[in-house]
Amino acid sequence: MKGIGDCLSHKKIQAAAAYLKNLVHHTPIRTSTTLDQSVGMNVYLKMENEQKTGAFKARGACFKIGCMNDEAAKRGVIAASAGNHAQGVALAAAKRGIQAKIFMPIHTPKPKVEATKSYGAAVELAGENFQEALFAAQKEQQQTGSTFIHPFDDVDVIAGQGTIAIEMLTDQPQLDTLIVPIGGGGLISGIAFAAKQMKPSIRIIGVQTEAACATYHTFHKHLLPSLTCKTIAEGIAVKEPGKVTMPLIQQYVDDVVTVSEHDIAASILQLLERHKTLAEGAGAAAFAALMRHHQSIHSKHCGIIISGGNFDLQKLSELHAHTMHLPANSMA
């Protein structure tokens, strides 16, 4: 019996790319000679923080809702999210003219809540973390018959996220490594699958924060410790790997590494101060992995996914607190 992951194909990701062409941005790739010199390789930053809604999630949500038939669309959609998937679903639902209700953890940053509402979606705050918000959303879905749009464990969502790899390897075919943040794994599953179809030799490295690193431990066959999931990278604060995404990660991803809260805070500040771009915690995770692990990343042309930029600017002072005890050259 085939698993749901077997339904993913390069043809589906190509179909997603064609469908999304006029719905989302083909985001730019940015380079920096100073950055290249500091890490000893050519680095290419994929600016998904400049995507519609400020994050890559619009891709998967738009393709998933676009795949729904008219009868299902009439019943609306429900989703659970720490923020960016919420905005993606809200945008996609608005474009199709259907109702959306989003369940978000109670500690979700206010800008993400307000942005989700601005697209016309109803928002309900429920639970201390993503898993509790997810449970509340699934319970309501069973009562209403609306279509549940999973943030990562869905083949159509994964295919939508995989369009990033098509763009990157079309724009920069010399890329030999991609570093991708991991929460539930939808982004890296789609990117890894698509990239390996286009260029089998490419190396895919996933990154998680030490506070929420269930996929890291599962990938390396460790016993899963108790995780707090309290992190400035709340967009990837997921307590357990996805059921669909984890097998894809095990098959197509070459390595998974972790970064600290200090690493992420320093990277947000470095991206803002040196590269003049705003990344949220999850969005800066891949950059943080580059800065922390570059000596062990054997790459000449390395792509970094800046996955989102929906950061609460009122928390900038907290970032400085995170980095107070870092060595001076960590921000270079």
mmCIF file of C-alpha atoms in Angstrom:
data_model
loop_
_atom_site.group_PDB
_atom_site.id
_atom_site.type_symbol
_atom_site.label_atom_id
_atom_site.label_comp_id
_atom_site.label_asym_id
_atom_site.label_seq_id
_atom_site.Cartn_x
_atom_site.Cartn_y
_atom_site.Cartn_z
ATOM 1 C CA MET A 1 0.000 0.000 0.000
ATOM 2 C CA LYS A 2 1.402 3.372 -1.012
ATOM 3 C CA GLY A 3 1.949 6.074 1.567
ATOM 4 C CA ILE A 4 0.874 9.628 0.961
ATOM 5 C CA GLY A 5 4.487 10.642 0.340
ATOM 6 C CA ASP A 6 4.517 8.387 -2.730
ATOM 7 C CA CYS A 7 2.107 10.815 -4.417
ATOM 8 C CA LEU A 8 4.807 13.489 -4.568
ATOM 9 C CA SER A 9 6.423 13.787 -7.983
ATOM 10 C CA HIS A 10 8.547 16.247 -9.904
ATOM 11 C CA LYS A 11 5.614 16.569 -12.317
ATOM 12 C CA LYS A 12 3.426 17.750 -9.424
ATOM 13 C CA ILE A 13 6.033 20.307 -8.347
ATOM 14 C CA GLN A 14 6.315 21.543 -11.935
ATOM 15 C CA ALA A 15 2.517 21.844 -12.020
ATOM 16 C CA ALA A 16 2.693 23.847 -8.792
ATOM 17 C CA ALA A 17 5.295 26.161 -10.341
ATOM 18 C CA ALA A 18 3.063 26.773 -13.362
ATOM 19 C CA TYR A 19 -0.015 27.380 -11.196
ATOM 20 C CA LEU A 20 1.800 29.739 -8.825
ATOM 21 C CA LYS A 21 3.511 31.768 -11.550
ATOM 22 C CA ASN A 22 1.026 34.648 -11.347
ATOM 23 C CA LEU A 23 0.048 34.162 -7.690
ATOM 24 C CA VAL A 24 3.356 34.452 -5.818
ATOM 25 C CA HIS A 25 6.686 36.172 -6.375
ATOM 26 C CA HIS A 26 9.703 34.597 -8.030
ATOM 27 C CA THR A 27 11.875 35.882 -5.199
ATOM 28 C CA PRO A 28 15.372 37.253 -5.801
ATOM 29 C CA ILE A 29 18.711 35.700 -4.906
ATOM 30 C CA ARG A 30 21.176 38.072 -3.258
ATOM 31 C CA THR A 31 24.944 37.768 -2.909
ATOM 32 C CA SER A 32 27.653 39.484 -0.867
ATOM 33 C CA THR A 33 31.386 39.454 -1.564
ATOM 34 C CA THR A 34 32.099 40.212 2.100
ATOM 35 C CA LEU A 35 29.962 37.263 3.214
ATOM 36 C CA ASP A 36 31.613 34.967 0.664
ATOM 37 C CA GLN A 37 35.051 35.900 1.962
ATOM 38 C CA SER A 38 34.063 35.403 5.597
ATOM 39 C CA VAL A 39 32.840 31.820 5.087
ATOM 40 C CA GLY A 40 35.118 30.729 2.245
ATOM 41 C CA MET A 41 32.449 29.923 -0.336
ATOM 42 C CA ASN A 42 30.040 31.633 -2.705
ATOM 43 C CA VAL A 43 26.752 32.207 -0.866
ATOM 44 C CA TYR A 44 23.365 32.816 -2.466
ATOM 45 C CA LEU A 45 20.568 34.112 -0.231
ATOM 46 C CA LYS A 46 17.076 33.152 -1.458
ATOM 47 C CA MET A 47 14.910 35.995 -0.207
ATOM 48 C CA GLU A 48 11.618 34.339 0.699
ATOM 49 C CA ASN A 49 11.211 37.088 3.297
ATOM 50 C CA GLU A 50 10.265 39.194 0.253
ATOM 51 C CA GLN A 51 7.529 36.730 -0.728
ATOM 52 C CA LYS A 52 3.846 37.649 -0.531
ATOM 53 C CA THR A 53 2.801 37.558 3.160
ATOM 54 C CA GLY A 54 6.508 37.853 4.009
ATOM 55 C CA ALA A 55 7.288 34.135 3.929
ATOM 56 C CA PHE A 56 7.498 31.034 1.738
ATOM 57 C CA LYS A 57 4.276 29.587 3.169
ATOM 58 C CA ALA A 58 2.150 31.390 0.571
ATOM 59 C CA ARG A 59 3.427 28.918 -2.033
ATOM 60 C CA GLY A 60 2.137 25.730 -0.436
ATOM 61 C CA ALA A 61 -1.116 27.265 0.779
ATOM 62 C CA CYS A 62 -2.000 28.746 -2.611
ATOM 63 C CA PHE A 63 -1.304 25.489 -4.439
ATOM 64 C CA LYS A 64 -3.229 23.378 -1.917
ATOM 65 C CA ILE A 65 -6.306 25.608 -2.023
ATOM 66 C CA GLY A 66 -6.004 25.809 -5.800
ATOM 67 C CA CYS A 67 -6.245 21.994 -5.946
ATOM 68 C CA MET A 68 -9.560 21.933 -4.036
ATOM 69 C CA ASN A 69 -12.729 21.222 -5.999
ATOM 70 C CA ASP A 70 -15.589 23.731 -5.951
ATOM 71 C CA GLU A 71 -17.734 21.666 -3.565
ATOM 72 C CA ALA A 72 -14.977 21.532 -0.945
ATOM 73 C CA ALA A 73 -14.194 25.209 -1.459
ATOM 74 C CA LYS A 74 -17.775 26.151 -0.540
ATOM 75 C CA ARG A 75 -17.247 24.674 2.943
ATOM 76 C CA GLY A 76 -14.174 26.842 3.525
ATOM 77 C CA VAL A 77 -10.826 25.963 5.057
ATOM 78 C CA ILE A 78 -9.335 25.610 8.534
ATOM 79 C CA ALA A 79 -5.662 25.752 9.474
ATOM 80 C CA ALA A 80 -3.351 25.789 12.481
ATOM 81 C CA SER A 81 -0.190 27.851 12.422
ATOM 82 C CA ALA A 82 2.449 29.694 14.408
ATOM 83 C CA GLY A 83 1.981 32.549 11.960
ATOM 84 C CA ASN A 84 3.269 32.346 8.411
ATOM 85 C CA HIS A 85 1.141 29.404 7.265
ATOM 86 C CA ALA A 86 -1.831 31.285 8.709
ATOM 87 C CA GLN A 87 -1.141 34.261 6.473
ATOM 88 C CA GLY A 88 -0.523 32.010 3.484
ATOM 89 C CA VAL A 89 -3.848 30.230 3.949
ATOM 90 C CA ALA A 90 -5.664 33.510 4.563
ATOM 91 C CA LEU A 91 -4.216 34.994 1.363
ATOM 92 C CA ALA A 92 -4.947 31.880 -0.688
ATOM 93 C CA ALA A 93 -8.516 31.695 0.609
ATOM 94 C CA ALA A 94 -9.075 35.372 -0.166
ATOM 95 C CA LYS A 95 -7.804 34.898 -3.720
ATOM 96 C CA ARG A 96 -10.248 32.028 -4.230
ATOM 97 C CA GLY A 97 -13.073 33.854 -2.458
ATOM 98 C CA ILE A 98 -13.654 31.277 0.275
ATOM 99 C CA GLN A 99 -13.844 31.451 4.065
ATOM 100 C CA ALA A 100 -10.854 30.655 6.274
ATOM 101 C CA LYS A 101 -10.513 30.134 10.024
ATOM 102 C CA ILE A 102 -7.050 29.950 11.552
ATOM 103 C CA PHE A 103 -6.092 28.553 14.968
ATOM 104 C CA MET A 104 -2.882 30.092 16.335
ATOM 105 C CA PRO A 105 -0.964 29.457 19.606
ATOM 106 C CA ILE A 106 -1.707 32.065 22.257
ATOM 107 C CA HIS A 107 1.906 33.336 22.211
ATOM 108 C CA THR A 108 1.935 34.060 18.469
ATOM 109 C CA PRO A 109 3.486 37.504 17.810
ATOM 110 C CA LYS A 110 0.801 40.156 17.434
ATOM 111 C CA PRO A 111 1.960 41.295 13.956
ATOM 112 C CA LYS A 112 1.344 37.781 12.617
ATOM 113 C CA VAL A 113 -2.128 37.651 14.163
ATOM 114 C CA GLU A 114 -3.078 41.060 12.791
ATOM 115 C CA ALA A 115 -1.636 40.286 9.367
ATOM 116 C CA THR A 116 -3.692 37.089 9.193
ATOM 117 C CA LYS A 117 -6.859 38.980 10.056
ATOM 118 C CA SER A 118 -6.032 41.611 7.432
ATOM 119 C CA TYR A 119 -6.510 39.023 4.674
ATOM 120 C CA GLY A 120 -10.055 38.389 5.888
ATOM 121 C CA ALA A 121 -9.542 35.194 7.892
ATOM 122 C CA ALA A 122 -11.107 34.556 11.289
ATOM 123 C CA VAL A 123 -8.460 33.893 13.972
ATOM 124 C CA GLU A 124 -8.826 31.913 17.204
ATOM 125 C CA LEU A 125 -5.950 31.757 19.697
ATOM 126 C CA ALA A 126 -5.740 28.281 21.224
ATOM 127 C CA GLY A 127 -3.027 26.341 23.054
ATOM 128 C CA GLU A 128 0.477 26.978 24.328
ATOM 129 C CA ASN A 129 2.161 25.622 21.194
ATOM 130 C CA PHE A 130 1.557 24.498 17.636
ATOM 131 C CA GLN A 131 0.472 20.971 18.608
ATOM 132 C CA GLU A 132 -2.293 22.303 20.879
ATOM 133 C CA ALA A 133 -3.480 24.757 18.225
ATOM 134 C CA LEU A 134 -3.433 21.920 15.703
ATOM 135 C CA PHE A 135 -5.601 19.747 17.952
ATOM 136 C CA ALA A 136 -8.149 22.553 18.318
ATOM 137 C CA ALA A 137 -8.235 23.117 14.557
ATOM 138 C CA GLN A 138 -8.702 19.428 13.770
ATOM 139 C CA LYS A 139 -11.506 19.168 16.318
ATOM 140 C CA GLU A 140 -13.382 22.052 14.685
ATOM 141 C CA GLN A 141 -12.765 20.638 11.215
ATOM 142 C CA GLN A 142 -14.486 17.412 12.222
ATOM 143 C CA GLN A 143 -17.501 19.406 13.381
ATOM 144 C CA THR A 144 -17.791 21.700 10.345
ATOM 145 C CA GLY A 145 -16.604 19.630 7.392
ATOM 146 C CA SER A 146 -14.259 22.379 6.233
ATOM 147 C CA THR A 147 -11.029 21.358 4.523
ATOM 148 C CA PHE A 148 -8.055 21.264 6.864
ATOM 149 C CA ILE A 149 -4.932 22.804 5.338
ATOM 150 C CA HIS A 150 -1.989 21.193 7.112
ATOM 151 C CA PRO A 151 1.106 23.412 7.350
ATOM 152 C CA PHE A 152 3.496 20.642 6.314
ATOM 153 C CA ASP A 153 2.063 17.096 6.263
ATOM 154 C CA ASP A 154 0.338 17.465 2.892
ATOM 155 C CA VAL A 155 1.696 16.547 -0.536
ATOM 156 C CA ASP A 156 0.184 19.574 -2.301
ATOM 157 C CA VAL A 157 1.639 21.913 0.329
ATOM 158 C CA ILE A 158 5.031 20.201 0.022
ATOM 159 C CA ALA A 159 4.891 20.507 -3.777
ATOM 160 C CA GLY A 160 4.194 24.223 -3.485
ATOM 161 C CA GLN A 161 7.205 24.722 -1.233
ATOM 162 C CA GLY A 162 9.339 22.704 -3.641
ATOM 163 C CA THR A 163 8.950 25.393 -6.292
ATOM 164 C CA ILE A 164 11.685 27.301 -4.448
ATOM 165 C CA ALA A 165 14.211 24.693 -5.583
ATOM 166 C CA ILE A 166 13.084 25.029 -9.197
ATOM 167 C CA GLU A 167 13.622 28.784 -9.034
ATOM 168 C CA MET A 168 17.008 28.510 -7.344
ATOM 169 C CA LEU A 169 18.474 25.908 -9.685
ATOM 170 C CA THR A 170 17.073 27.701 -12.719
ATOM 171 C CA ASP A 171 18.593 31.008 -11.603
ATOM 172 C CA GLN A 172 21.850 29.558 -10.221
ATOM 173 C CA PRO A 173 22.460 26.067 -11.684
ATOM 174 C CA GLN A 174 25.969 25.941 -10.176
ATOM 175 C CA LEU A 175 24.563 25.546 -6.649
ATOM 176 C CA ASP A 176 26.003 22.446 -4.972
ATOM 177 C CA THR A 177 24.487 22.815 -1.474
ATOM 178 C CA LEU A 178 21.220 24.148 -0.059
ATOM 179 C CA ILE A 179 20.698 24.924 3.642
ATOM 180 C CA VAL A 180 17.054 24.885 4.670
ATOM 181 C CA PRO A 181 15.282 25.492 8.017
ATOM 182 C CA ILE A 182 13.123 22.704 9.439
ATOM 183 C CA GLY A 183 10.006 23.021 11.560
ATOM 184 C CA GLY A 184 7.537 20.333 10.532
ATOM 185 C CA GLY A 185 9.577 19.651 7.418
ATOM 186 C CA GLY A 186 7.314 20.769 4.571
ATOM 187 C CA LEU A 187 9.805 23.280 3.188
ATOM 188 C CA ILE A 188 12.843 21.020 3.220
ATOM 189 C CA SER A 189 10.864 18.014 1.941
ATOM 190 C CA GLY A 190 9.697 19.916 -1.120
ATOM 191 C CA ILE A 191 13.048 21.580 -1.762
ATOM 192 C CA ALA A 192 15.070 18.389 -1.256
ATOM 193 C CA PHE A 193 12.797 16.297 -3.475
ATOM 194 C CA ALA A 194 12.708 18.853 -6.296
ATOM 195 C CA ALA A 195 16.415 19.694 -6.093
ATOM 196 C CA LYS A 196 17.487 16.041 -6.193
ATOM 197 C CA GLN A 197 15.315 15.459 -9.277
ATOM 198 C CA MET A 198 16.969 18.389 -11.055
ATOM 199 C CA LYS A 199 20.519 17.848 -9.762
ATOM 200 C CA PRO A 200 21.094 14.508 -7.975
ATOM 201 C CA SER A 201 24.560 15.560 -6.780
ATOM 202 C CA ILE A 202 23.290 18.562 -4.812
ATOM 203 C CA ARG A 203 23.689 18.377 -1.028
ATOM 204 C CA ILE A 204 20.736 19.313 1.202
ATOM 205 C CA ILE A 205 21.373 20.339 4.818
ATOM 206 C CA GLY A 206 18.524 20.946 7.241
ATOM 207 C CA VAL A 207 18.752 23.124 10.338
ATOM 208 C CA GLN A 208 16.768 23.290 13.560
ATOM 209 C CA THR A 209 17.036 25.346 16.704
ATOM 210 C CA GLU A 210 18.336 23.438 19.730
ATOM 211 C CA ALA A 211 15.084 24.276 21.540
ATOM 212 C CA ALA A 212 12.956 22.441 18.955
ATOM 213 C CA CYS A 213 15.055 19.779 17.277
ATOM 214 C CA ALA A 214 12.881 16.664 17.049
ATOM 215 C CA THR A 215 13.726 16.118 13.383
ATOM 216 C CA TYR A 216 17.452 16.437 14.130
ATOM 217 C CA HIS A 217 17.261 13.669 16.745
ATOM 218 C CA THR A 218 15.042 11.460 14.589
ATOM 219 C CA PHE A 219 17.289 11.900 11.546
ATOM 220 C CA HIS A 220 20.376 10.916 13.542
ATOM 221 C CA LYS A 221 18.500 8.074 15.294
ATOM 222 C CA HIS A 222 18.833 9.574 18.771
ATOM 223 C CA LEU A 223 16.382 9.065 21.598
ATOM 224 C CA LEU A 224 13.999 12.016 21.475
ATOM 225 C CA PRO A 225 14.540 14.245 24.545
ATOM 226 C CA SER A 226 11.954 16.478 26.156
ATOM 227 C CA LEU A 227 11.904 19.746 24.186
ATOM 228 C CA THR A 228 10.715 23.129 25.432
ATOM 229 C CA CYS A 229 10.078 24.566 21.955
ATOM 230 C CA LYS A 230 10.463 28.029 23.523
ATOM 231 C CA THR A 231 12.517 29.886 20.958
ATOM 232 C CA ILE A 232 12.832 33.170 19.093
ATOM 233 C CA ALA A 233 12.357 31.009 15.990
ATOM 234 C CA GLU A 234 8.709 30.296 16.813
ATOM 235 C CA GLY A 235 7.957 29.533 13.161
ATOM 236 C CA ILE A 236 9.937 26.274 13.430
ATOM 237 C CA ALA A 237 8.961 25.415 17.025
ATOM 238 C CA VAL A 238 7.439 22.008 16.263
ATOM 239 C CA LYS A 239 7.631 19.246 18.878
ATOM 240 C CA GLU A 240 7.606 16.208 16.593
ATOM 241 C CA PRO A 241 8.518 15.391 12.985
ATOM 242 C CA GLY A 242 5.814 15.202 10.351
ATOM 243 C CA LYS A 243 4.445 11.795 9.404
ATOM 244 C CA VAL A 244 4.634 12.613 5.695
ATOM 245 C CA THR A 245 7.722 14.806 5.779
ATOM 246 C CA MET A 246 10.060 12.690 7.920
ATOM 247 C CA PRO A 247 10.349 9.789 5.427
ATOM 248 C CA LEU A 248 11.071 12.316 2.670
ATOM 249 C CA ILE A 249 13.719 13.983 4.838
ATOM 250 C CA GLN A 250 15.338 10.627 5.591
ATOM 251 C CA GLN A 251 15.440 9.786 1.888
ATOM 252 C CA TYR A 252 16.455 13.089 0.298
ATOM 253 C CA VAL A 253 18.242 15.185 2.959
ATOM 254 C CA ASP A 254 21.971 14.647 3.488
ATOM 255 C CA ASP A 255 22.419 16.094 6.980
ATOM 256 C CA VAL A 256 20.559 17.942 9.738
ATOM 257 C CA VAL A 257 22.352 20.319 12.123
ATOM 258 C CA THR A 258 21.304 22.570 14.993
ATOM 259 C CA VAL A 259 21.910 26.181 15.985
ATOM 260 C CA SER A 260 21.508 27.981 19.307
ATOM 261 C CA GLU A 261 19.278 30.887 20.259
ATOM 262 C CA HIS A 262 22.427 33.042 20.291
ATOM 263 C CA ASP A 263 23.254 31.936 16.749
ATOM 264 C CA ILE A 264 19.805 32.901 15.499
ATOM 265 C CA ALA A 265 19.730 36.239 17.314
ATOM 266 C CA ALA A 266 23.155 37.161 15.952
ATOM 267 C CA SER A 267 22.084 36.175 12.457
ATOM 268 C CA ILE A 268 18.925 38.301 12.548
ATOM 269 C CA LEU A 269 21.040 41.283 13.557
ATOM 270 C CA GLN A 270 23.742 40.556 10.994
ATOM 271 C CA LEU A 271 21.196 40.234 8.188
ATOM 272 C CA LEU A 272 19.610 43.510 9.255
ATOM 273 C CA GLU A 273 22.794 45.489 9.884
ATOM 274 C CA ARG A 274 25.058 44.155 7.134
ATOM 275 C CA HIS A 275 22.649 42.908 4.462
ATOM 276 C CA LYS A 276 19.797 45.384 5.056
ATOM 277 C CA THR A 277 17.137 42.692 5.180
ATOM 278 C CA LEU A 278 14.767 41.688 7.975
ATOM 279 C CA ALA A 279 14.485 37.994 8.805
ATOM 280 C CA GLU A 280 12.418 36.447 11.572
ATOM 281 C CA GLY A 281 13.957 33.786 13.809
ATOM 282 C CA ALA A 282 12.984 30.855 11.612
ATOM 283 C CA GLY A 283 13.954 32.852 8.542
ATOM 284 C CA ALA A 284 17.476 33.394 9.869
ATOM 285 C CA ALA A 285 18.064 29.774 10.932
ATOM 286 C CA ALA A 286 19.717 28.634 7.696
ATOM 287 C CA PHE A 287 21.988 31.698 7.733
ATOM 288 C CA ALA A 288 22.844 30.900 11.364
ATOM 289 C CA ALA A 289 23.793 27.362 10.331
ATOM 290 C CA LEU A 290 26.090 28.747 7.644
ATOM 291 C CA MET A 291 27.834 31.022 10.139
ATOM 292 C CA ARG A 292 28.165 28.320 12.805
ATOM 293 C CA HIS A 293 29.043 25.318 10.635
ATOM 294 C CA HIS A 294 30.718 26.806 7.543
ATOM 295 C CA GLN A 295 34.056 25.134 8.260
ATOM 296 C CA SER A 296 32.425 21.709 7.951
ATOM 297 C CA ILE A 297 30.206 22.594 4.969
ATOM 298 C CA HIS A 298 32.248 21.561 1.947
ATOM 299 C CA SER A 299 30.650 23.750 -0.690
ATOM 300 C CA LYS A 300 31.709 26.135 -3.442
ATOM 301 C CA HIS A 301 28.225 27.465 -4.183
ATOM 302 C CA CYS A 302 25.861 27.369 -1.203
ATOM 303 C CA GLY A 303 22.210 28.434 -1.266
ATOM 304 C CA ILE A 304 20.619 29.733 1.942
ATOM 305 C CA ILE A 305 16.846 29.955 2.345
ATOM 306 C CA ILE A 306 15.834 33.154 4.168
ATOM 307 C CA SER A 307 12.399 31.676 4.709
ATOM 308 C CA GLY A 308 10.494 34.570 6.292
ATOM 309 C CA GLY A 309 10.680 38.132 7.522
ATOM 310 C CA ASN A 310 7.679 38.596 9.798
ATOM 311 C CA PHE A 311 9.602 39.739 12.846
ATOM 312 C CA ASP A 312 8.151 41.846 15.658
ATOM 313 C CA LEU A 313 10.395 44.919 15.634
ATOM 314 C CA GLN A 314 9.522 45.622 19.266
ATOM 315 C CA LYS A 315 11.654 42.582 20.141
ATOM 316 C CA LEU A 316 14.882 43.951 18.688
ATOM 317 C CA SER A 317 16.110 44.807 22.187
ATOM 318 C CA GLU A 318 15.708 41.133 23.145
ATOM 319 C CA LEU A 319 18.036 40.180 20.300
ATOM 320 C CA HIS A 320 20.747 42.417 21.716
ATOM 321 C CA ALA A 321 20.246 40.717 25.091
ATOM 322 C CA HIS A 322 20.743 37.320 23.412
ATOM 323 C CA THR A 323 24.010 38.470 21.840
ATOM 324 C CA MET A 324 25.499 40.480 24.740
ATOM 325 C CA HIS A 325 27.964 37.746 25.673
ATOM 326 C CA LEU A 326 28.952 36.747 22.157
ATOM 327 C CA PRO A 327 32.513 37.333 20.920
ATOM 328 C CA ALA A 328 32.867 40.570 18.978
ATOM 329 C CA ASN A 329 33.726 38.800 15.718
ATOM 330 C CA SER A 330 30.509 36.740 15.776
ATOM 331 C CA MET A 331 28.704 39.695 14.255
ATOM 332 C CA ALA A 332 31.273 40.346 11.530
#
